[in-house]
Amino acid sequence: MKLRTQIFSGFVFILILFLILAGVSIYYLENVGQASERILEENYSSVKAAEELIVSLAKVDQILAKICLGSNYNEDILVRILDREKEIFSSNLSICKSNISEDGELKLVNSLSELYRDYESQLLSFNNTSDRAGLYFSVLQRKNEILRETCSMLIDLNHSALSSKDQVVQTLYFNAKAYVFIILIVVLLISGLAIYKFPQMIVRPILDITEKIKRVADGDYKQQIPVDSDTELGNLSKAFNIMSVKLKEFEESNLEEIKAQKTRIETIIKSITDGLVILNESKDVILVNEAASNILDIPEKKLIGKNVLELSLDNSVMRGLLESLEQNDTGNEEDLEDEQSKNYIKVERQEGQQEFYTKDVINVHDVDNENKSLGYILLLKNVTYFKQSDDAKTNFIAVASHEFKTPLSAINMCLMLLQDKRFGTLSPEQDEIVVSMKSEVQRLIKMVSELLDISKMETGSIELDKKLVTPKVIIDYSASPFDVQLSEKNITLEKVIDPEIPEFMADTEKISWVLINFLSNAIRYTPEGGHILIEAKKHHDKVEFAVEDKGPGISKQDHNKVFQRFVQLQPNGVKNEKGLGLGLAISKEVITDHGGDIGVVSELGSGSRFYFTLNLETS
């Protein structure tokens, strides 16, 4: 049977049940109505007619009494009324004769007819006799009373019949109500059972098909649904079985090709000479080549399936990779810049050799959804030779800078002596040449000093001499060299120091050098008559030093560049010829070595605020 036919049959079955209920209800209601109608026809009409007979007899008796009273009444009118009441009596008597339904009612009606005929004959005598009063009081009055008593008996008989029949009707009504209620309960039970069972019959195969589809979606293509009917669900089951077979055939035909592709990819990855580690979105290792296994010094079998966090607990190389992963996830551009500047890992071998590897993190995204991460690729490239070359370059710069600094200082001293008038007077042209040479020598000395400082930073040969110091000492020490420059440009320098800042541990000379660098730049870019603020304030367990100017400012996209090496921004369109762009880079190294943070807040046309924070260490 078709599914549509099953549903239609179910609704027709429930409709038939309710039609049966409606038919039974109508049948019993009709019986109760007919019984009530019969009572009205058989008994109530007789009662009503008998009551009218009593009224007519009373009126007749009243008319006869008035006629006997004498001339105070119009006899003709009374006679006409008497005739009309006699007609009414005869009419109601006919009604009583036609509605005889009870035992003894016929006898009473016949008796009433005979008594009335006798009474009517006496009335004829009343019209012809001269002694009307005697006839009325001796005969007619008594016969009238007998007639009324007989009518009352007829009424009582019908009243008794009405009471008994009302009990019959009440019984019939109660039985009808009980039968209808019982049938209603039966219909509701059958309908409820049908409503409960019928959807189950339809839904059960649908749920079975749904479960099979879920299993197919999970890759179990062996699922089959038994086909035991030619309904729509049966056709759906047939289609599902065909689909399952086709999917299984497709899986089997492509499985070998997929395995071959997987093997080919794994072979390519493992043959790469650079270290390669592939992670899933949870940062679990799913593939690693031999080179990476050697770098990490962990067998491949112990790497597969392990989480990077777990591996980093006992492996310094993996800790470095985890740091790169975390910085990649945060997406902080400043952290990424710092990471790129130290984008290598040092591996100590048992033979005492050192190897250096660059670390690159590639975040793999879903092609259809760029916000969904599928995992990570970690690349480790051997750059030992390049690192050794870089170290040699740094050492060479340090040695060369140190060697250059001595003769340059001597040349600078000689130029100063040439300007000393005790050794002779120079012509204006000669004095101008000496001043120019002195400026260039000082510029060279500054460049060599910066190169020497940065090389020391790279080799880690600079040691911090931390001592207890107050912010006021650092600010006063930093600002004192600029009194002449501030006076020449008529710039006011405002110092703001939080009195709640306690003494803390820091290398006074190097921290002051950072502030001097900040102040030097602020004076250079602040217009004449401007204002510069240097302040120290407390932030929880840190102290913040800042230098704020009202110069041309720095665009937001250049904020990270200002702390890179050999970068010189030109906010006012004029290049700084007095340095190599290493001042802020060296400042960043100094603050980082102190365990602090450094940064800038600035917008074009709104001035700049360079700041750094240090921990409030007291010992």
mmCIF file of C-alpha atoms in Angstrom, residues 389-405 447-459 565-566 580 582:
data_model
loop_
_atom_site.group_PDB
_atom_site.id
_atom_site.type_symbol
_atom_site.label_atom_id
_atom_site.label_comp_id
_atom_site.label_asym_id
_atom_site.label_seq_id
_atom_site.Cartn_x
_atom_site.Cartn_y
_atom_site.Cartn_z
ATOM 1 C CA SER A 389 79.490 34.469 8.852
ATOM 2 C CA ASP A 390 77.190 36.942 10.629
ATOM 3 C CA ASP A 391 79.077 36.473 13.894
ATOM 4 C CA ALA A 392 82.362 37.027 12.037
ATOM 5 C CA LYS A 393 80.910 40.205 10.526
ATOM 6 C CA THR A 394 79.786 41.406 13.954
ATOM 7 C CA ASN A 395 83.196 40.694 15.465
ATOM 8 C CA PHE A 396 84.878 42.472 12.571
ATOM 9 C CA ILE A 397 82.652 45.525 13.008
ATOM 10 C CA ALA A 398 83.369 45.534 16.745
ATOM 11 C CA VAL A 399 87.142 45.322 16.192
ATOM 12 C CA ALA A 400 87.096 47.842 13.332
ATOM 13 C CA SER A 401 84.881 50.248 15.284
ATOM 14 C CA HIS A 402 87.148 49.980 18.290
ATOM 15 C CA GLU A 403 90.251 50.548 16.146
ATOM 16 C CA PHE A 404 88.607 53.468 14.291
ATOM 17 C CA LYS A 405 87.512 55.136 17.485
ATOM 18 C CA MET A 447 78.598 56.365 13.976
ATOM 19 C CA VAL A 448 81.542 54.262 15.151
ATOM 20 C CA SER A 449 80.210 54.385 18.726
ATOM 21 C CA GLU A 450 76.806 53.217 17.580
ATOM 22 C CA LEU A 451 78.341 50.410 15.505
ATOM 23 C CA LEU A 452 80.440 49.395 18.476
ATOM 24 C CA ASP A 453 77.396 49.430 20.787
ATOM 25 C CA ILE A 454 75.227 47.378 18.431
ATOM 26 C CA SER A 455 78.010 44.839 17.901
ATOM 27 C CA LYS A 456 78.371 44.511 21.658
ATOM 28 C CA MET A 457 74.622 44.005 21.940
ATOM 29 C CA GLU A 458 74.679 41.259 19.309
ATOM 30 C CA THR A 459 77.590 39.420 20.901
ATOM 31 C CA ARG A 565 68.342 49.001 12.795
ATOM 32 C CA PHE A 566 69.508 51.472 10.161
ATOM 33 C CA LEU A 580 73.108 55.597 11.162
ATOM 34 C CA LEU A 582 70.876 52.785 15.349
#
